[in-house]
PDB file of C-alpha atoms in Angstrom:
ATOM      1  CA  UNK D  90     128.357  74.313 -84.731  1.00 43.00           C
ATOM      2  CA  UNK D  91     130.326  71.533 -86.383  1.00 46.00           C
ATOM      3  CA  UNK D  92     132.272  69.474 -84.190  1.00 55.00           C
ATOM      4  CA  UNK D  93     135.751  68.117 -85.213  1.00 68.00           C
ATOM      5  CA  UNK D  94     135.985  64.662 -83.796  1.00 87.00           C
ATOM      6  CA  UNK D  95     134.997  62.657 -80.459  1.00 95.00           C
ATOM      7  CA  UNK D  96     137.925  62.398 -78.364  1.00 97.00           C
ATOM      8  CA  UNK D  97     138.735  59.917 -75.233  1.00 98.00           C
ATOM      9  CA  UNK D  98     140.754  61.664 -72.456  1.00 98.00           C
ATOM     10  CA  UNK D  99     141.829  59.925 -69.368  1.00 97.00           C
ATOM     11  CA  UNK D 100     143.053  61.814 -66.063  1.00 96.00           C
ATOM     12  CA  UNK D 101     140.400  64.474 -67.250  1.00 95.00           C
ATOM     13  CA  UNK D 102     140.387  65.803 -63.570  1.00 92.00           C
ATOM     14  CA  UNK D 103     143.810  66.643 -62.643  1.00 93.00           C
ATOM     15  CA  UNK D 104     146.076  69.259 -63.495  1.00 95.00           C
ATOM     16  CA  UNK D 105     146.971  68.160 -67.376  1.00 97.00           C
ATOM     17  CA  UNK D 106     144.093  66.403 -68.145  1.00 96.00           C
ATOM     18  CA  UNK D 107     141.576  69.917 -67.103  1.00 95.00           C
ATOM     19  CA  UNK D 108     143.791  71.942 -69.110  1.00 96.00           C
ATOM     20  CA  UNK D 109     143.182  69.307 -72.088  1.00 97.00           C
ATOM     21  CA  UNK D 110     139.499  68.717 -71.809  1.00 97.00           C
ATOM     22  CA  UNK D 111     139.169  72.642 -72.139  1.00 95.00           C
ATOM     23  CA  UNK D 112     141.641  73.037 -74.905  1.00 97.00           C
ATOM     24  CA  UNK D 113     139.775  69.997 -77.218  1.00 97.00           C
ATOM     25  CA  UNK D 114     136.030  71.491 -75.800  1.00 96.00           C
ATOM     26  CA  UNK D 115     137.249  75.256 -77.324  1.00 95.00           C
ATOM     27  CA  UNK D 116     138.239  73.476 -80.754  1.00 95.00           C
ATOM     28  CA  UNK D 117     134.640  71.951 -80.923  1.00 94.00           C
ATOM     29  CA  UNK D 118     135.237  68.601 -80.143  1.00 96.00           C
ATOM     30  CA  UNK D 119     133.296  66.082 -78.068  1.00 96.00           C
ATOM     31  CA  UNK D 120     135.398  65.486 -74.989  1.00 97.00           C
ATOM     32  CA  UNK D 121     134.491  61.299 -73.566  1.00 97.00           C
ATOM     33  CA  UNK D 122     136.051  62.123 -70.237  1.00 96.00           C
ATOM     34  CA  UNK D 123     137.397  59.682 -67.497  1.00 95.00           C
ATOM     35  CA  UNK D 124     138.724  59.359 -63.992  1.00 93.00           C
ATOM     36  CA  UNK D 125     138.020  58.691 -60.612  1.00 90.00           C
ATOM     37  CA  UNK D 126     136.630  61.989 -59.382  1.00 90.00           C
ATOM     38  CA  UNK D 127     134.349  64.157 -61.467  1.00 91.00           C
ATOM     39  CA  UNK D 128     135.642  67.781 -62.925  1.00 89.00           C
ATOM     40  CA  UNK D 129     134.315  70.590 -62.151  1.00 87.00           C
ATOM     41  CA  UNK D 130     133.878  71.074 -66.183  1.00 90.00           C
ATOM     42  CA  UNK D 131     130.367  71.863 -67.248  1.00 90.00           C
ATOM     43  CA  UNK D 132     129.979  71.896 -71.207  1.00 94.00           C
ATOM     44  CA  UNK D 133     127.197  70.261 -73.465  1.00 94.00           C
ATOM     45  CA  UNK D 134     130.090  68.714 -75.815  1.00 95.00           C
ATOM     46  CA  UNK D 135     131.606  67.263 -72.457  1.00 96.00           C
ATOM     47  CA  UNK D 136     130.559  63.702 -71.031  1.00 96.00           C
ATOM     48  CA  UNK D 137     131.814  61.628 -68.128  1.00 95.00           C
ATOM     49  CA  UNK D 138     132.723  58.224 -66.666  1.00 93.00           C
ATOM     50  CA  UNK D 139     133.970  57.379 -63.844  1.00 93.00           C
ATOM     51  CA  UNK D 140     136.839  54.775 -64.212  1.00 92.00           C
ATOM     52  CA  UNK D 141     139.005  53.854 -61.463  1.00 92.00           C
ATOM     53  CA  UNK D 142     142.499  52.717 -63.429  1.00 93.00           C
ATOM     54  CA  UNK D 143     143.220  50.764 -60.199  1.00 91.00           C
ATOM     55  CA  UNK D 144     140.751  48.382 -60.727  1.00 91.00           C
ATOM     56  CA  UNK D 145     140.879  45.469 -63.464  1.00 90.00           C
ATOM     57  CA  UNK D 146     139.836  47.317 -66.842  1.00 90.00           C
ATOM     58  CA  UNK D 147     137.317  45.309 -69.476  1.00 90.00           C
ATOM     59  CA  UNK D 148     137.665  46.391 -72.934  1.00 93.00           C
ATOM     60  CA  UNK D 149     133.456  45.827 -72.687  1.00 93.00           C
ATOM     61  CA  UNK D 150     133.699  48.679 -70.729  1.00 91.00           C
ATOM     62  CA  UNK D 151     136.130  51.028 -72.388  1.00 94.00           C
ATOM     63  CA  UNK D 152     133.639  49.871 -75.129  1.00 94.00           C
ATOM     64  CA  UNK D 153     130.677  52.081 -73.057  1.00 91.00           C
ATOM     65  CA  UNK D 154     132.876  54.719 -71.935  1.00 90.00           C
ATOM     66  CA  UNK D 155     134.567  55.290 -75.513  1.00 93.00           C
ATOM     67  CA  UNK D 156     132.316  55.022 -78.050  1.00 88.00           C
ATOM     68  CA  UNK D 157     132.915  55.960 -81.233  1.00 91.00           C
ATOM     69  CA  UNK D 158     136.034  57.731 -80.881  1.00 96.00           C
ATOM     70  CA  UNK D 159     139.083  58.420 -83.013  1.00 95.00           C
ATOM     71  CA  UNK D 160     141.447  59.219 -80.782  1.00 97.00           C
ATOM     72  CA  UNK D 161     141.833  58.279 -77.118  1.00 98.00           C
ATOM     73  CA  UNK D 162     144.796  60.299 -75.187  1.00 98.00           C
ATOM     74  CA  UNK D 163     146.025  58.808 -71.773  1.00 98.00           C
ATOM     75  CA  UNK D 164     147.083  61.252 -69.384  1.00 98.00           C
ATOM     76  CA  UNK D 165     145.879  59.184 -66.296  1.00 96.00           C
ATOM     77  CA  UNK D 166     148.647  58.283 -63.594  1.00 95.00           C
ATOM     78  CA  UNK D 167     149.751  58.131 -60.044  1.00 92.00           C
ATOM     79  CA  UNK D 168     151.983  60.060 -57.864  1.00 89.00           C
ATOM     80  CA  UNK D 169     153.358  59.043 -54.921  1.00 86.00           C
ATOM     81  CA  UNK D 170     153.862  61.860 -52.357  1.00 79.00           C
ATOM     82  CA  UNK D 171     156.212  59.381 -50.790  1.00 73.00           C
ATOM     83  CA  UNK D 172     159.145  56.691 -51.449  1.00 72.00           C
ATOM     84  CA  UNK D 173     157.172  54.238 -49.919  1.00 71.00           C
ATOM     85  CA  UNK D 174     157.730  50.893 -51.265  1.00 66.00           C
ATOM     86  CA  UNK D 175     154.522  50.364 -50.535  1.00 64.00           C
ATOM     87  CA  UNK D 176     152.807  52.177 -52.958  1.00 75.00           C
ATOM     88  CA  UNK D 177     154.531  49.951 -55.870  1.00 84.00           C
ATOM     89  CA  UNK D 178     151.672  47.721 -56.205  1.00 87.00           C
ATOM     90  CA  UNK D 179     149.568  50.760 -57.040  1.00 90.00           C
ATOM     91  CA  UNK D 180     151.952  52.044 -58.968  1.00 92.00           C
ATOM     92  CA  UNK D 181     151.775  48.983 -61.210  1.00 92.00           C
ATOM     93  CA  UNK D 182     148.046  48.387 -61.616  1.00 94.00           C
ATOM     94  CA  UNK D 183     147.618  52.246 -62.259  1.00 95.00           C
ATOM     95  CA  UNK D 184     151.143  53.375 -64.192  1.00 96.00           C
ATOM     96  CA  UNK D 185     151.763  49.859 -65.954  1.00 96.00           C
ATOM     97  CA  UNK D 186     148.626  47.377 -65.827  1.00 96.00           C
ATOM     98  CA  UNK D 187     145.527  50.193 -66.910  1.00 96.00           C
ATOM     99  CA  UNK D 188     147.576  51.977 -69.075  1.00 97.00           C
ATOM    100  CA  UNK D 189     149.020  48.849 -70.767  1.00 97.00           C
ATOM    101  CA  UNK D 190     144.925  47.812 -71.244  1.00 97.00           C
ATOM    102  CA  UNK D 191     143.994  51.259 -72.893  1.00 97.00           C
ATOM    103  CA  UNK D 192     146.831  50.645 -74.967  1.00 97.00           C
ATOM    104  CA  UNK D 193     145.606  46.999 -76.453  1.00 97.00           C
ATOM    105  CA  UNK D 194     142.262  48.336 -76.572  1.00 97.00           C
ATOM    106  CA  UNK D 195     142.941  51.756 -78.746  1.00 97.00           C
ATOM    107  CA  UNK D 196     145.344  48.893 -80.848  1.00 96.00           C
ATOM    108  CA  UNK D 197     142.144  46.281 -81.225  1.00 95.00           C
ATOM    109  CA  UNK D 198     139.967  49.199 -82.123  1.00 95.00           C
ATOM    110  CA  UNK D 199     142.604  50.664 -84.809  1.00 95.00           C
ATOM    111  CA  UNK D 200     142.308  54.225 -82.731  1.00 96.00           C
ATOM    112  CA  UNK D 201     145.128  56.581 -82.467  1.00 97.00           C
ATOM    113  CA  UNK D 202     146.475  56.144 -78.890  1.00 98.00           C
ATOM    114  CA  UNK D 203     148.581  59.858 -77.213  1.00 98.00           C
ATOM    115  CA  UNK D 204     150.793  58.901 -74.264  1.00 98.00           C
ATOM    116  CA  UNK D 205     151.507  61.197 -71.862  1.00 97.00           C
ATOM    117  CA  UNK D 206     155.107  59.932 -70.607  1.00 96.00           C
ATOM    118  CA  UNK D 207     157.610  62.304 -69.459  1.00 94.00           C
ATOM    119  CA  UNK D 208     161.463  63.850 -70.119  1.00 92.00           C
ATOM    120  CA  UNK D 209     162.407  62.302 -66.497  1.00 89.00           C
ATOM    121  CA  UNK D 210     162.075  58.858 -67.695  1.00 88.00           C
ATOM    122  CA  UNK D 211     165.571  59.016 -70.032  1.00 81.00           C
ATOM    123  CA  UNK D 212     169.079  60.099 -68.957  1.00 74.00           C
ATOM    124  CA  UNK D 213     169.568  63.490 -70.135  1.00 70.00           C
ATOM    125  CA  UNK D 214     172.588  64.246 -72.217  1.00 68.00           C
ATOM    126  CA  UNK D 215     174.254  67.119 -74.099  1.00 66.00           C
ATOM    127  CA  UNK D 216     171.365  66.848 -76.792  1.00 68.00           C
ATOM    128  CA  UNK D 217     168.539  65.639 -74.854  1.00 70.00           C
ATOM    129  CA  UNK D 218     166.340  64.825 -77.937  1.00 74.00           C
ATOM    130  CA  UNK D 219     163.866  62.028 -77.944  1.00 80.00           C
ATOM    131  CA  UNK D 220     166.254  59.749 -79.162  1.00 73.00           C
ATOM    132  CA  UNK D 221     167.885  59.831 -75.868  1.00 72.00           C
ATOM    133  CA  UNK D 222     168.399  56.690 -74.081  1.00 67.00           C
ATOM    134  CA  UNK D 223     165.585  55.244 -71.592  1.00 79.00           C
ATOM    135  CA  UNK D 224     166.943  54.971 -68.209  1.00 81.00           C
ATOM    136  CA  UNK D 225     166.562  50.992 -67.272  1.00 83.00           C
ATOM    137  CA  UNK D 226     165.753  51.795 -63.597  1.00 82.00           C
ATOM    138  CA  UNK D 227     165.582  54.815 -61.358  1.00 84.00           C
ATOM    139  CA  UNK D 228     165.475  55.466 -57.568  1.00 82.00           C
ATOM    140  CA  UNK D 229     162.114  57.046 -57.632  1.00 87.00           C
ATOM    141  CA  UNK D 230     159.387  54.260 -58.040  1.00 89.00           C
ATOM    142  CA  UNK D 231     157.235  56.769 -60.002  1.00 91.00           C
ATOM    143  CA  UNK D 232     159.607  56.893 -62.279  1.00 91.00           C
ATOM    144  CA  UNK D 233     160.451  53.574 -62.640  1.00 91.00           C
ATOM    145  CA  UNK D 234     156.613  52.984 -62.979  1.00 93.00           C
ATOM    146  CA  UNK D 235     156.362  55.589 -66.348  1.00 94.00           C
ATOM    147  CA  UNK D 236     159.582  53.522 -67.736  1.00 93.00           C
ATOM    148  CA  UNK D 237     158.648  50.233 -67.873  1.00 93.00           C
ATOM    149  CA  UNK D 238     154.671  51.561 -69.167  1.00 95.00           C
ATOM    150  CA  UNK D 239     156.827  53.104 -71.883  1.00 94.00           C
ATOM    151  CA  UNK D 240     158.824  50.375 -72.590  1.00 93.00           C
ATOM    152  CA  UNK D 241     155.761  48.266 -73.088  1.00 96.00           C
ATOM    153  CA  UNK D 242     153.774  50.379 -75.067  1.00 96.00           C
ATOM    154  CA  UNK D 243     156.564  50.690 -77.728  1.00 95.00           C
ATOM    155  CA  UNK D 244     156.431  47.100 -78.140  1.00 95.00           C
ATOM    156  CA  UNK D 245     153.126  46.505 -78.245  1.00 97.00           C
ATOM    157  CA  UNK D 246     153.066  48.886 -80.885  1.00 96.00           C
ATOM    158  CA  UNK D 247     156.214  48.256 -82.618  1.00 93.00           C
ATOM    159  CA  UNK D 248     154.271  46.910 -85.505  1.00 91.00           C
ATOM    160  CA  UNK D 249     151.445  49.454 -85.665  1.00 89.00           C
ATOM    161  CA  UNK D 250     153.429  52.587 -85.021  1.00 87.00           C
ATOM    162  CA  UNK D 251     151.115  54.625 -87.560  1.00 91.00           C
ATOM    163  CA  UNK D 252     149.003  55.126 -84.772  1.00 95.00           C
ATOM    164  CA  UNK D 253     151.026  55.953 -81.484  1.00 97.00           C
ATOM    165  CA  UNK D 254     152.379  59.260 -80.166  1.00 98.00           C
ATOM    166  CA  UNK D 255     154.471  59.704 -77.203  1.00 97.00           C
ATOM    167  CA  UNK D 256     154.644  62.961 -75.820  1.00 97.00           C
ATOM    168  CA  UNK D 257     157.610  63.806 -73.631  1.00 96.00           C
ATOM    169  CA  UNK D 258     156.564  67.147 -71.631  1.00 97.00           C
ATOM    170  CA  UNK D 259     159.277  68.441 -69.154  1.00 96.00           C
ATOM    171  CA  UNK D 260     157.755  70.153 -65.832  1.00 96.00           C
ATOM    172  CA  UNK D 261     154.441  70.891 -65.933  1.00 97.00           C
ATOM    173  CA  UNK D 262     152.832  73.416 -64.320  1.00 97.00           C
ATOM    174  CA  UNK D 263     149.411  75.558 -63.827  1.00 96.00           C
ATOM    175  CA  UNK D 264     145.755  75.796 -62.579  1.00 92.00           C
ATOM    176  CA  UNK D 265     144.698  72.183 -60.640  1.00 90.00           C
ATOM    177  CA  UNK D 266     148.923  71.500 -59.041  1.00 91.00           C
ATOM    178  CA  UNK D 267     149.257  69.749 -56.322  1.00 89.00           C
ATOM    179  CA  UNK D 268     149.519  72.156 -53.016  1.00 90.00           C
ATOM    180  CA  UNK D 269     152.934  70.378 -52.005  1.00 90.00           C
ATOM    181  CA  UNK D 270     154.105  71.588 -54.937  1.00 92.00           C
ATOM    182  CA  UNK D 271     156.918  74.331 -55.692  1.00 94.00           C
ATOM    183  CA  UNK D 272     154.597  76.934 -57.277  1.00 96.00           C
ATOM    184  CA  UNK D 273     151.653  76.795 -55.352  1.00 95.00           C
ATOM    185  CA  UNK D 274     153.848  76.651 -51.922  1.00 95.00           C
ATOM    186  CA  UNK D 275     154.947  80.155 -53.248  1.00 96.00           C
ATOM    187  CA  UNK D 276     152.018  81.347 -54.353  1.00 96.00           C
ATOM    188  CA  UNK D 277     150.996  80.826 -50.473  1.00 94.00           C
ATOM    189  CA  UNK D 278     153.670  82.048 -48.358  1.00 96.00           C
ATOM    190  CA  UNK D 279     154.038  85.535 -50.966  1.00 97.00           C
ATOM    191  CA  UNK D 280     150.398  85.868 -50.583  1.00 95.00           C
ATOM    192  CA  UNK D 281     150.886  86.158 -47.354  1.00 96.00           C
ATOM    193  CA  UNK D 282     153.758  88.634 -47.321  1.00 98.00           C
ATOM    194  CA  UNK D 283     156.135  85.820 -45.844  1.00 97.00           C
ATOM    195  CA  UNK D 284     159.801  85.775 -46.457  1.00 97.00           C
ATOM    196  CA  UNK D 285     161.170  83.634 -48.932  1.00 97.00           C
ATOM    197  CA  UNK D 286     164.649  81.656 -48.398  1.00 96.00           C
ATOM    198  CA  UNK D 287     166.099  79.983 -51.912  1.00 96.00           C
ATOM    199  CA  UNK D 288     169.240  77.829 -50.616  1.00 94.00           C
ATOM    200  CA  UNK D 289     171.917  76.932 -53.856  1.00 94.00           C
ATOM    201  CA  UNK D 290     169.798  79.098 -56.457  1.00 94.00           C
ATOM    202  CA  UNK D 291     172.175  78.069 -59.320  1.00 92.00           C
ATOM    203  CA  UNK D 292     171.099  74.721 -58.677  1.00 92.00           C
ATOM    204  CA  UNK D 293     167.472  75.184 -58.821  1.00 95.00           C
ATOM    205  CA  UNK D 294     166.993  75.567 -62.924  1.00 95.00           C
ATOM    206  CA  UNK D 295     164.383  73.724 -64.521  1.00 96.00           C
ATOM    207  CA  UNK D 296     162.491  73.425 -67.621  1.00 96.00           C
ATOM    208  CA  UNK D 297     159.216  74.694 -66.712  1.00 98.00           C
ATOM    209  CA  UNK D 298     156.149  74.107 -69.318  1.00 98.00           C
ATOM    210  CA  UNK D 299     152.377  75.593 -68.680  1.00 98.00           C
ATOM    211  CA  UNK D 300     150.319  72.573 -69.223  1.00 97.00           C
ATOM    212  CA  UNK D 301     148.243  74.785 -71.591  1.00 97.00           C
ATOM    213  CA  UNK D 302     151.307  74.592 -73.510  1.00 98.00           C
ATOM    214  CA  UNK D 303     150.852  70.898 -73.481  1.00 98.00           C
ATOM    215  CA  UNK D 304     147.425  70.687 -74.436  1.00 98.00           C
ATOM    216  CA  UNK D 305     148.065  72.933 -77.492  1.00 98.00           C
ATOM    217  CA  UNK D 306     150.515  69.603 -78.659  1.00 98.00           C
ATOM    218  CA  UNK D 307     148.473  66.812 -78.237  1.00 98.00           C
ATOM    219  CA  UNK D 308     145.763  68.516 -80.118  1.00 98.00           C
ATOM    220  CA  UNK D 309     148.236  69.141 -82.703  1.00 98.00           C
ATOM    221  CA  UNK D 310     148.770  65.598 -82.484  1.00 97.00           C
ATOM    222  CA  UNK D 311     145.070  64.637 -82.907  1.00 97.00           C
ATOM    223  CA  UNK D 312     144.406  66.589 -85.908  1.00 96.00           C
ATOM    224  CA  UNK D 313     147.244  66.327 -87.758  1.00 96.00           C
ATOM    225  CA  UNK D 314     147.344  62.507 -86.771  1.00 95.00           C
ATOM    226  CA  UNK D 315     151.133  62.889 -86.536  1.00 97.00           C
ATOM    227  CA  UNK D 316     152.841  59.771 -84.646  1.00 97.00           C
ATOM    228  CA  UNK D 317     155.851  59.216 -82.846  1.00 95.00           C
ATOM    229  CA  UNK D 318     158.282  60.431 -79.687  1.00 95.00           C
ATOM    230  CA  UNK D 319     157.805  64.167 -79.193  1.00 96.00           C
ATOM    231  CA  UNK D 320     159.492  66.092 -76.293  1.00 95.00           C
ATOM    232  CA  UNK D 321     157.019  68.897 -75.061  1.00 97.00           C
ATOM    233  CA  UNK D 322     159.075  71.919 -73.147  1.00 97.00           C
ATOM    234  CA  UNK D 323     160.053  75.707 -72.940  1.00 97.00           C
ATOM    235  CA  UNK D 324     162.371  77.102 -74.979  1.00 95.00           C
ATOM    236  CA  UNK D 325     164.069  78.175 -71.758  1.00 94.00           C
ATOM    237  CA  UNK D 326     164.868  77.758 -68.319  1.00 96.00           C
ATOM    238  CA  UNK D 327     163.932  79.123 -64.658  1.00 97.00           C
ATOM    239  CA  UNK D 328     165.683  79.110 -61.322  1.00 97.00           C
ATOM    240  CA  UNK D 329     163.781  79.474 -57.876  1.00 97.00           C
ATOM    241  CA  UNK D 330     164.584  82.962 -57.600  1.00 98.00           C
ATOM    242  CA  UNK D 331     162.896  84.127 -61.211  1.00 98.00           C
ATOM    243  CA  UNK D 332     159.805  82.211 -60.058  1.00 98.00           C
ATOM    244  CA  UNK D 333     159.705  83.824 -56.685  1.00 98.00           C
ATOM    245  CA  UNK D 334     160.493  87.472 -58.072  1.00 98.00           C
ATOM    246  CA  UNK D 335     157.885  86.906 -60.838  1.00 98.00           C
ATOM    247  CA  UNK D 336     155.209  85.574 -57.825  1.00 97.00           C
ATOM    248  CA  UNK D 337     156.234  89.095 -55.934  1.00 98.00           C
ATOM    249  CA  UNK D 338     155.454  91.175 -58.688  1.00 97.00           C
ATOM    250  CA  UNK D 339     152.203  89.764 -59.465  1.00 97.00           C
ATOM    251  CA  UNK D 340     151.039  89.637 -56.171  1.00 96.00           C
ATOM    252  CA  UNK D 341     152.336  92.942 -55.248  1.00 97.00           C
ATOM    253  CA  UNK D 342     153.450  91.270 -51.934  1.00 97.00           C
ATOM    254  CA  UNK D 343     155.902  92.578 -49.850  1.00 97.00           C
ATOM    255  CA  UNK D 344     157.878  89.612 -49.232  1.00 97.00           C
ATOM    256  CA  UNK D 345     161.938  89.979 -49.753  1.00 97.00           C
ATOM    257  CA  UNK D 346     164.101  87.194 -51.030  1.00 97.00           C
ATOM    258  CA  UNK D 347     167.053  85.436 -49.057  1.00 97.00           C
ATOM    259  CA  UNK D 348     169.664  83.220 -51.181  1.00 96.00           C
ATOM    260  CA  UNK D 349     171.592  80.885 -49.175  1.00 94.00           C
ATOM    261  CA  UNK D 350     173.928  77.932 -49.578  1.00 93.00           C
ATOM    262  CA  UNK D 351     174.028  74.343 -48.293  1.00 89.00           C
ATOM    263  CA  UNK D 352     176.085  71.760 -48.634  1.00 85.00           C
ATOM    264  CA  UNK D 353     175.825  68.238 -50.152  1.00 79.00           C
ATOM    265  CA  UNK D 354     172.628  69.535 -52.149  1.00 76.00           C
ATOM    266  CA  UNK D 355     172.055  67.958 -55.536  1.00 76.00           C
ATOM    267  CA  UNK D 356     171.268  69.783 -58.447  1.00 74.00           C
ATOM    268  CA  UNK D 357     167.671  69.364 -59.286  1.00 82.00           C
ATOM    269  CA  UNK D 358     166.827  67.887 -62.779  1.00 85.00           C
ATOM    270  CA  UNK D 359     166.290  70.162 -65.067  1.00 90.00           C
ATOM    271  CA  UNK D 360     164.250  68.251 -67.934  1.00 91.00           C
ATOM    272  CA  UNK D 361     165.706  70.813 -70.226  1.00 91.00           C
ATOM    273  CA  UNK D 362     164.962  69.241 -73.657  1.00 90.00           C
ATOM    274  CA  UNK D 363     164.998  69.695 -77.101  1.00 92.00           C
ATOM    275  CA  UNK D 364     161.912  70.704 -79.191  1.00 95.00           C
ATOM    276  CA  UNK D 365     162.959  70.709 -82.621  1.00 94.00           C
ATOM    277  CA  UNK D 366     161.559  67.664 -83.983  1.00 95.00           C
ATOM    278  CA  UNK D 367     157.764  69.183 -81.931  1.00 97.00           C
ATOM    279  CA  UNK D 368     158.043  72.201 -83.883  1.00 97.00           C
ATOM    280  CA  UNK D 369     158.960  70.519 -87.242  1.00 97.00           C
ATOM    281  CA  UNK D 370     156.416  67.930 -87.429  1.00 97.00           C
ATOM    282  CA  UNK D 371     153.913  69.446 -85.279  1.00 97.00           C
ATOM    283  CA  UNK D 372     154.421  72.850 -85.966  1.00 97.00           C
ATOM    284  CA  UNK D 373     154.069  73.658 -82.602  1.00 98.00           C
ATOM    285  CA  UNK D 374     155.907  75.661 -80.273  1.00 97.00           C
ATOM    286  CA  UNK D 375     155.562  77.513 -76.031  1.00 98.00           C
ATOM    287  CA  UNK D 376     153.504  80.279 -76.215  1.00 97.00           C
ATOM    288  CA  UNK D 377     152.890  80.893 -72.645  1.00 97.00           C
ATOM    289  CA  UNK D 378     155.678  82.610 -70.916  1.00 97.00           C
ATOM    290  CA  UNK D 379     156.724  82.006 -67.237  1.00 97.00           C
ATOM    291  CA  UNK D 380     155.341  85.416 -66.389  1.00 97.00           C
ATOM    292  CA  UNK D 381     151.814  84.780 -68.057  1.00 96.00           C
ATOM    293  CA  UNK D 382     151.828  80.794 -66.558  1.00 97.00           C
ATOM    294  CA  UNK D 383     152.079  82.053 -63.040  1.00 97.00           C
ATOM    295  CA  UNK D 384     149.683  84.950 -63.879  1.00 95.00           C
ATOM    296  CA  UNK D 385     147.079  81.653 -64.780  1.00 94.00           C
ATOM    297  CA  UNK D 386     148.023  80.094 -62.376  1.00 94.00           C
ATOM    298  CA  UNK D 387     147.157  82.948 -59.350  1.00 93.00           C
ATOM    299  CA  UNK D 388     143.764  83.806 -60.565  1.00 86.00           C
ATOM    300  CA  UNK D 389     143.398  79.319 -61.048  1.00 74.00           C
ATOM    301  CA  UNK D 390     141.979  79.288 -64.763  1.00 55.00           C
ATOM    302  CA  UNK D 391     142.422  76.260 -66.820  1.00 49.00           C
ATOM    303  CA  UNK D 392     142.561  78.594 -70.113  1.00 44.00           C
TER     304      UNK D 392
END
């Protein structure tokens, strides 16, 4: 077997970064993995290194962990579960400071550095492409985390933009979510037959992307060593109330749907986006449907 490339993936345990250490190990390439806990990935192309993005991070290190690469794709971040204003000191070592590092270190090394950013971090207008405005601050100190690590990175590499990609994905989903999350929370109560209640369903749209989807992009990326802002997202759509019908089905549960409205709710953001400039350049485009996401998602596969 010949492999493609040695690749450097950060985040490699959580719910993108799996689904991108299997996609890049079933193309044949070496996968240098990194993050705090280990994943439960067994491969012989696959290696490992723990790296905590909290702590201070020495390029003599990244040295060890990377070696010989060509390509070293940053997925790793932190989410809150809470508002706290706490957490913002986290927030900036792990979101800003570490990612800002890997970023000066692909840069010194002349290595082609993939950002995983996101469609929340601009305002979304009528076309929603990724030449949309950043927003300068946000409510949600996650967000406001990804925004100023964006705004960075494009300066840092505003002279050497031959070898940076931004990818914008909209809401990702699959195998390895978070259990306080929409999908899985639905997953559980239909498994268990439980009634479901969906208040202002015409409010609950959102752009949801498999994150297999997302993997197939970056390696896209990687091998045709395209560079550049690139929003990642489905070509449509879903409210609560196609998710939960789909979940039923699947399940064959017995659970029965109740839509109800409450007041003073906000719409949720979509993250619809435009993906024309992804399929141009990229030629890439969604190939997972809702239904067969959420069928990958029940039986927990990463491919």
């Amino acid at each position: 077997m010949v492999l493609r490339s040695k690749v450097g993936i950060t985040g490699s345990s959580g719910l993108l970064g799996g689904h991108v250490v299997s996609y890049f190990l079933s193309k044949k390439c070496k996968v240098f993995a990194s993050s705090r806990n280990r994943p439960k990935i067994k491969h012989k192309n696959f290696f490992w290194k723990k790296l905590d993005l909290s702590k201070k991070i020495l390029h003599e290190k990244l040295d060890r962990a990377y070696k010989d690469i060509t390509c070293l794709i940053h997925i790793g971040a932190y989410v809150p579960k809470s508002q706290n204003t706490t957490k913002q000191n986290k927030l900036n070592k792990i979101n800003v400071d570490a990612s800002l590092s890997l970023a000066k270190w692909s840069k010194k090394n002349k290595i082609h550095f993939i950002y995983i950013s996101g469609s929340i971090i601009y305002k979304h207008d009528k076309k929603n492409n990724e030449n949309a405005l950043i927003l300068k601050n946000s409510e949600n100190i996650y967000i406001n985390s990804k925004i100023r690590c964006e705004k960075k990175i494009l300066k840092l590499f505003k002279k050497n933009k031959n070898v940076l990609t931004i990818l914008r994905p909209s809401s990702i989903y699959g195998t390895g979510m978070n259990k306080d999350k929409l999908i899985p929370k639905l997953i559980k109560s239909i498994k268990k037959n439980k009634n479901i209640i969906i208040f202002n369903n015409q409010k609950t749209y959102v752009n949801f992307i498999h994150a297999k989807d997302v993997a197939s992009a970056i390696f896209l990326s990687f091998k045709l060593k395209k560079t550049g802002i690139f929003n990642i997202g489905s070509v449509n759509c879903n409210n609560f109330l196609s998710l939960a019908k789909i979940l039923i089905k699947i399940l064959k549960s017995k659970s029965k749907i109740s839509l109800k409205i409450k007041k003073k709710v906000k719409s949720l953001k979509s993250l619809d986006v435009k993906i024309n400039k992804a399929k141009a350049t990229l030629k890439w485009s969604p190939l997972v449907t809702i239904s067969k996401g959420l069928k990958m998602t029940v039986r927990d596969r990463w491919i």
